[in-house]
Coordinates of C-alpha atoms and ligand atoms in Angstrom, one line a residue:
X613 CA 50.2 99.2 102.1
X614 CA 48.5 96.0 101.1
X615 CA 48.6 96.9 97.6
X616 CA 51.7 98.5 97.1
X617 CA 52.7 95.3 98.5
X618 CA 51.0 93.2 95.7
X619 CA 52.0 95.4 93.1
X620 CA 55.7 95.3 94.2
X621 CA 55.0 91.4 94.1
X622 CA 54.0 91.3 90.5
X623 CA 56.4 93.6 89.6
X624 CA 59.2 91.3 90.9
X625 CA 57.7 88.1 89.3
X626 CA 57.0 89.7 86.2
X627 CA 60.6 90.8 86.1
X628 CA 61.7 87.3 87.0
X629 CA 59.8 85.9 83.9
X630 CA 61.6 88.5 81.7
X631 CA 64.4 87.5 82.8
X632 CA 63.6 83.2 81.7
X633 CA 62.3 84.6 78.5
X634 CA 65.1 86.1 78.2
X635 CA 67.4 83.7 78.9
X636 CA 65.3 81.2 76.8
X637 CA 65.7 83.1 73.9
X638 CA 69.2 83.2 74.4
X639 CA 69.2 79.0 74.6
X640 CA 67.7 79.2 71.5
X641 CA 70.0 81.6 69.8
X642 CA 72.5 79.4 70.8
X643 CA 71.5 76.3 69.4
X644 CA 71.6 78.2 66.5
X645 CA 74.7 79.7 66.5
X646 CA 77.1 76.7 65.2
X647 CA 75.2 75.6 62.4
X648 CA 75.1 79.5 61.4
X649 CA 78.5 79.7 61.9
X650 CA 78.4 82.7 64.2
X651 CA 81.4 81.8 66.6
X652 CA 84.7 82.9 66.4
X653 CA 87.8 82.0 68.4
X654 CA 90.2 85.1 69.1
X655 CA 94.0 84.5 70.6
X656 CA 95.5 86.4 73.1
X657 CA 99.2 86.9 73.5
X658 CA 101.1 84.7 76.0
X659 CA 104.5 86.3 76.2
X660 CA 107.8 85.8 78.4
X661 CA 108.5 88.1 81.1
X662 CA 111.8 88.6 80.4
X663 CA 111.8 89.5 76.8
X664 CA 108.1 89.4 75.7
X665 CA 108.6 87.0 74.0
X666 CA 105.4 85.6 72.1
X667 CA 105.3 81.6 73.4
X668 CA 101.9 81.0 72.5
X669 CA 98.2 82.2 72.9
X670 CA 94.9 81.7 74.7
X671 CA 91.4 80.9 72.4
X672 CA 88.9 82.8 73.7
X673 CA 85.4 82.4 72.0
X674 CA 83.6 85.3 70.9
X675 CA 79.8 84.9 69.6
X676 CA 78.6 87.3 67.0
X677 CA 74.7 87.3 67.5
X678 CA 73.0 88.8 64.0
X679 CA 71.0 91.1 66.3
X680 CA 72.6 91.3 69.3
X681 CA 75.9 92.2 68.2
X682 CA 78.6 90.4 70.2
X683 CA 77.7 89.2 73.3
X684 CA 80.4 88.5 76.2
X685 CA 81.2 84.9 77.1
X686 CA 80.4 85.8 80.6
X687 CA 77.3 86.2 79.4
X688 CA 76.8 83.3 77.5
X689 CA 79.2 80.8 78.5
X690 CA 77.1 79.9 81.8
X691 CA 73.6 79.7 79.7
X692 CA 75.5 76.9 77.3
X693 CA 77.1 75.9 80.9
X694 CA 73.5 75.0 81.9
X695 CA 72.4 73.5 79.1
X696 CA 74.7 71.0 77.8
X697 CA 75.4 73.2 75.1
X698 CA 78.8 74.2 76.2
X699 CA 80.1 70.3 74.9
X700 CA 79.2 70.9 71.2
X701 CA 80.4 74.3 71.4
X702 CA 83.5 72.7 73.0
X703 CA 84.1 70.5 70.6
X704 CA 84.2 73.0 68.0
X705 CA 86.4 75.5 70.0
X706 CA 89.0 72.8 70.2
X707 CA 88.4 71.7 66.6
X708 CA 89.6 75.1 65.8
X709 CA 92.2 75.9 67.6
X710 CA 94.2 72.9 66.9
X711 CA 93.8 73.9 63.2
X712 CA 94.9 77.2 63.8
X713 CA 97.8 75.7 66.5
X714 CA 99.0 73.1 63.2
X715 CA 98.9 75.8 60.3
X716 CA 101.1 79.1 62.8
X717 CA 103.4 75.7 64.0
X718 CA 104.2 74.7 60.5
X719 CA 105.5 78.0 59.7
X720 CA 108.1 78.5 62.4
X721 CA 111.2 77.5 63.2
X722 CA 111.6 74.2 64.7
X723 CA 112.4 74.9 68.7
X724 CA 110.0 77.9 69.1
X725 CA 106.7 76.4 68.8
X726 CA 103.2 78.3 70.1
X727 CA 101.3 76.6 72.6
X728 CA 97.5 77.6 72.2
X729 CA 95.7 77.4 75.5
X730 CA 91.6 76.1 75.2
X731 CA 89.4 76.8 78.1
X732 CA 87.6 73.5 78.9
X733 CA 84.1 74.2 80.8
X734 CA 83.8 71.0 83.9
X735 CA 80.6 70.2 81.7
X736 CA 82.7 68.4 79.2
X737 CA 84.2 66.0 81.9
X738 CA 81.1 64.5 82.2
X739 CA 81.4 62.9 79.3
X740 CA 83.7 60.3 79.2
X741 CA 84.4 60.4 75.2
X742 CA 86.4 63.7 76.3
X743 CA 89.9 62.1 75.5
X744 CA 88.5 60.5 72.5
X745 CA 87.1 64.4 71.6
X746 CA 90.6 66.0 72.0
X747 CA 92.3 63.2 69.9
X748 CA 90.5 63.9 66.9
X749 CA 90.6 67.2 67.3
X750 CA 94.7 66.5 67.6
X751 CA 94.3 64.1 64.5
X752 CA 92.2 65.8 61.9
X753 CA 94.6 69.2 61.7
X754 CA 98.0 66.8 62.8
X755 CA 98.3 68.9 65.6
X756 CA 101.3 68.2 67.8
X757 CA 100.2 67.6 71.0
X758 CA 103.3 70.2 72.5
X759 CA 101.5 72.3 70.8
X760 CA 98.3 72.6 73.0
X761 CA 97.7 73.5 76.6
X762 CA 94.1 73.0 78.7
X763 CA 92.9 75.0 80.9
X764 CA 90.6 73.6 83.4
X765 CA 89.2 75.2 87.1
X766 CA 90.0 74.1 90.5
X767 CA 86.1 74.0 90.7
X768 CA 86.4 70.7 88.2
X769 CA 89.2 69.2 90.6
X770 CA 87.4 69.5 93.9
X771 CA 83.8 68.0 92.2
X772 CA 84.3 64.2 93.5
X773 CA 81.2 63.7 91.0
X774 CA 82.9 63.7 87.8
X775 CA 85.4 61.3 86.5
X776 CA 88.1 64.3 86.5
X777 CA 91.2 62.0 87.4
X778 CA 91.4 59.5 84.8
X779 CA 90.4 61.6 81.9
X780 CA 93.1 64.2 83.4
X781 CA 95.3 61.0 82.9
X782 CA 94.4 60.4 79.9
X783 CA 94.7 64.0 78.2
X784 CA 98.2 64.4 80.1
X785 CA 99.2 61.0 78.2
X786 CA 97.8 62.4 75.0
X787 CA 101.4 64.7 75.8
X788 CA 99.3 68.2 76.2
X789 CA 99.5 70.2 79.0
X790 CA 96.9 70.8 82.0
X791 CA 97.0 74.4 83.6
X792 CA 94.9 75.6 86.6
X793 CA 93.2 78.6 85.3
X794 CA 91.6 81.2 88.0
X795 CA 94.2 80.0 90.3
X796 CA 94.0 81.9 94.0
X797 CA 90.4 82.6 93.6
X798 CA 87.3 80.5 95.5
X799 CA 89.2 77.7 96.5
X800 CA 92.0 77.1 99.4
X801 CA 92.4 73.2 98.9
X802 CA 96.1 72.7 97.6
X803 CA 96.5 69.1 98.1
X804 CA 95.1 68.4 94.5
X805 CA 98.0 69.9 92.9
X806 CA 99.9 66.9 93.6
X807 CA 97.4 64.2 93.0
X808 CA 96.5 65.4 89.4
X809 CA 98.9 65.9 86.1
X810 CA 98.9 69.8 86.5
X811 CA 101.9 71.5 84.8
X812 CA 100.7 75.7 85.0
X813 CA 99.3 77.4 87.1
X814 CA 97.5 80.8 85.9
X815 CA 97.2 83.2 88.4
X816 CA 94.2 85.4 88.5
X817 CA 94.1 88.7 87.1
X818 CA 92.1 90.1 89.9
X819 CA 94.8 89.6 91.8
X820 CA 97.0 92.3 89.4
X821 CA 94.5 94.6 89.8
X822 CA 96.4 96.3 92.9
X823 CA 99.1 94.5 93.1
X824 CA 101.2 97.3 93.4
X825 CA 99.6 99.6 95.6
X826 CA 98.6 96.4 98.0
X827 CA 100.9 94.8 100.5
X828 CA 98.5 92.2 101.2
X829 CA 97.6 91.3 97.5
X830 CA 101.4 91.5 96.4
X831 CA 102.0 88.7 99.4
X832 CA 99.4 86.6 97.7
X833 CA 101.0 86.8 94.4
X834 CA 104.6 86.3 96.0
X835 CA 103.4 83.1 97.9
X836 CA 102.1 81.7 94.7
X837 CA 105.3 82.0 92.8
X838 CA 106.9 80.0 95.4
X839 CA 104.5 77.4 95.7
X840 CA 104.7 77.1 92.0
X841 CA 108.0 77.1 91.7
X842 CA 108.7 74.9 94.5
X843 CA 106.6 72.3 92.8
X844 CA 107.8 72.5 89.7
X845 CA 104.9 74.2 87.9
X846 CA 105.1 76.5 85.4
X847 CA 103.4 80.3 86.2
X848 CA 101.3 82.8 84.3
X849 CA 100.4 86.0 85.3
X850 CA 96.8 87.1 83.8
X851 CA 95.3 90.6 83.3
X852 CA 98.9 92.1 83.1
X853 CA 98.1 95.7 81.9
X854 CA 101.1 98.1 82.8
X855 CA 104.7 97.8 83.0
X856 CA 104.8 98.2 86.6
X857 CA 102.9 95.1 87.2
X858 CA 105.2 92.9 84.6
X859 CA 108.1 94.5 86.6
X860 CA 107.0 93.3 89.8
X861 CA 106.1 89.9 88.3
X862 CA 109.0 89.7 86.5
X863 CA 111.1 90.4 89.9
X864 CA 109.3 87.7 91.6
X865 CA 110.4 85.2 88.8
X866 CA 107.3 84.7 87.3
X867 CA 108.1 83.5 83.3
X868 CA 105.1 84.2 81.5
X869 CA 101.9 86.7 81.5
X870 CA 99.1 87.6 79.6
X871 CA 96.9 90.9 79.4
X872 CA 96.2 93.8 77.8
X873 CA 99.7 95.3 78.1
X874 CA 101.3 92.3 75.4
X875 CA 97.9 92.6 73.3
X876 CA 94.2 92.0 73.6
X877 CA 92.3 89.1 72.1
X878 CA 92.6 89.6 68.4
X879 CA 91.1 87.2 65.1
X880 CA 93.5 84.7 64.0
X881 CA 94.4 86.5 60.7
X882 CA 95.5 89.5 63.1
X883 CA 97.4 87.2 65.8
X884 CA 99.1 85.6 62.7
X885 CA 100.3 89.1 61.4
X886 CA 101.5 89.9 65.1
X887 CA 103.3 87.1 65.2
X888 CA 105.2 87.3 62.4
X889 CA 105.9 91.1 62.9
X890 CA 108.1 90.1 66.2
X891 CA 110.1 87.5 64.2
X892 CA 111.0 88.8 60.9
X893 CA 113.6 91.9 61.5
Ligands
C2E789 P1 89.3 83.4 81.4 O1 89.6 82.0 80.9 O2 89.9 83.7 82.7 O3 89.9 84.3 80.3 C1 90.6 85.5 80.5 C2 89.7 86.7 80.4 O4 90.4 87.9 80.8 C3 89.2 87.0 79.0 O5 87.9 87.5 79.0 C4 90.2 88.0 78.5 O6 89.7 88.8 77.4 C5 90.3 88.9 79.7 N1 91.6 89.6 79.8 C6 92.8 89.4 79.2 N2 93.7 90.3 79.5 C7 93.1 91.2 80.3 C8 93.6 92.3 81.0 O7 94.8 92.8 80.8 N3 92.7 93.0 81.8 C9 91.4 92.6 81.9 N4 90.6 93.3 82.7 N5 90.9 91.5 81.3 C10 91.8 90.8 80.5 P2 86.8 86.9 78.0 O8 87.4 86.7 76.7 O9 85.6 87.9 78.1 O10 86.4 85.5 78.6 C11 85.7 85.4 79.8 C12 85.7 84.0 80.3 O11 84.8 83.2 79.4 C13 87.0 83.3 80.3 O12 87.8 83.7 81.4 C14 86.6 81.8 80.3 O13 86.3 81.4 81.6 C15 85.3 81.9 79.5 N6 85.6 81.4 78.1 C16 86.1 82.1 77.0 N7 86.3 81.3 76.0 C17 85.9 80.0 76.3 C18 85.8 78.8 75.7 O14 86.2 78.6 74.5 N8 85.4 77.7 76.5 C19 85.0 77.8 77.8 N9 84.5 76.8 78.4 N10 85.0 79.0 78.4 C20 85.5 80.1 77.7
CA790 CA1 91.3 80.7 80.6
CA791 CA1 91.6 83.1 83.8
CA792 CA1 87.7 83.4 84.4

């Protein structure tokens, strides 16, 4: 018994070092990865309810590894997370999409503009040039702040650590909008929704998951809605994959969702082309 016990010891701490190799390699990989130009940033629809209307889209970053093949941001996202990588990489992500926000903007008509939604990761809060970052991101591509939307966690609004409130401040005075992304999930604090410059909430998609065969999880949706709409915030639905979900949604008065139903994430040349195949009769 002794031994199998030993053996079932090294086996676990040999796995455990695979696993820091592994992830070490991955570190490295992804110091690489800018330079190399192995990132991409791929928009998702944002549509209205009511029409499907496209209003915008969300950048999600999508890393082709030369070897690897593509490798999920869930994957990734917390190893850059961890490292401090995730405020380069963050940098660039915004970079990007506010070029891509400026060149689809200048092509449409005046009073229908696309609002491109960036994920920001907590880490980048703890920099303070964070303001400064997303001002010459704004600048370099004269992107119109309208035309941009952040999405932050409640984990970043509940970490007294960071400096969250004034550069919240500051990016709301920049005239870009904050949404809550995740919301309903982890958390049960509300009283931050007042204190900072919040305009969206996004309501997690595992919440859609059921949300018509659930009582329960349909009630949580509901009582959302209503809080947002009783404080004025604006509402996304996420993970919207089949008509009866948007129907239910759409009865509650939610305006906007996003999911697999309006159109996965898709390379800017292809979310261009979508675009322009919903305008032009
Ligand atoms: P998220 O911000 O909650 O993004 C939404 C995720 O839901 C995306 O996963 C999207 O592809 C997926 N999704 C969209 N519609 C549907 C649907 O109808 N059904 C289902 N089942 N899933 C749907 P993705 O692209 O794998 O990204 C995962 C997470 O990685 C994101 O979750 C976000 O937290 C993070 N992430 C992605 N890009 C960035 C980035 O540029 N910066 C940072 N900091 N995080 C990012
Ligand atoms: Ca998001
Ligand atoms: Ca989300
Ligand atoms: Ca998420």
């Amino acid at each position: 018994a002794k031994a199998r016990g030993r053996s079932r010891h090294e086996f676990h701490s040999e796995s455990l070092s695979e696993r820091a190799r592994e992830r070490l390699a991955l570190e490295a990989d992804l110091r690489r990865a800018i330079a190399e130009g192995q990132f991409e940033l791929h928009y998702q629809p944002k549509v209205g309810l009511g029409d499907a209307h496209i209003v915008g889209a969300e950048a999600l970053l999508r890393w082709k590894h030369p070897e690897r093949g593509m490798v999920p941001p869930d994957r990734f996202i917390p190893v850059a997370e961890d490292c401090g990588l995730i405020v380069p990489i963050g940098t660039w992500v915004l970079q990007q999409a506010c070029a891509a926000a400026a060149a689809w903007n200048r092509e449409r008509p005046a009073g229908d503009p696309l609002r491109i939604a960036i994920n920001l990761s907590p880490r980048q809060f703890m920099n303070h040039d964070l303001v400064q970052t997303v001002r010459d991101a704004l600048d370099a591509s004269a992107c119109r702040p309208e035309w941009i939307e952040l999405e932050i966690t409640e984990r970043l609004l509940l970490d007294e650590r960071n400096q969250a409130e004034d550069i919240l401040n500051g990016l709301r005075a920049l005239g870009l909008t904050l949404a809550i992304d995740d919301f309903g999930t982890g958390y049960s604090a509300l009283g931050y929704l007042t204190r900072y410059p919040i305009g969206t909430l996004k309501i997690d998609k595992s919440f859609m998951r059921d949300i018509t065969t659930r009582p329960d999880r349909a009630g949580i949706v509901r009582a959302i809605i209503l809080m947002g709409h009783s404080l004025k915030l604006g509402l996304v639905a996420e993970g919207v994959e089949t008509e009866e979900q948007a129907a239910f949604l759409r009865e509650q008065g939610c305006e906007l969702a996003q999911g697999w139903l309006y159109g996965r994430p898709m390379p800017p040349q292809a979310f261009g082309e979508h675009v322009a195949a919903r305008i032009t009769p």
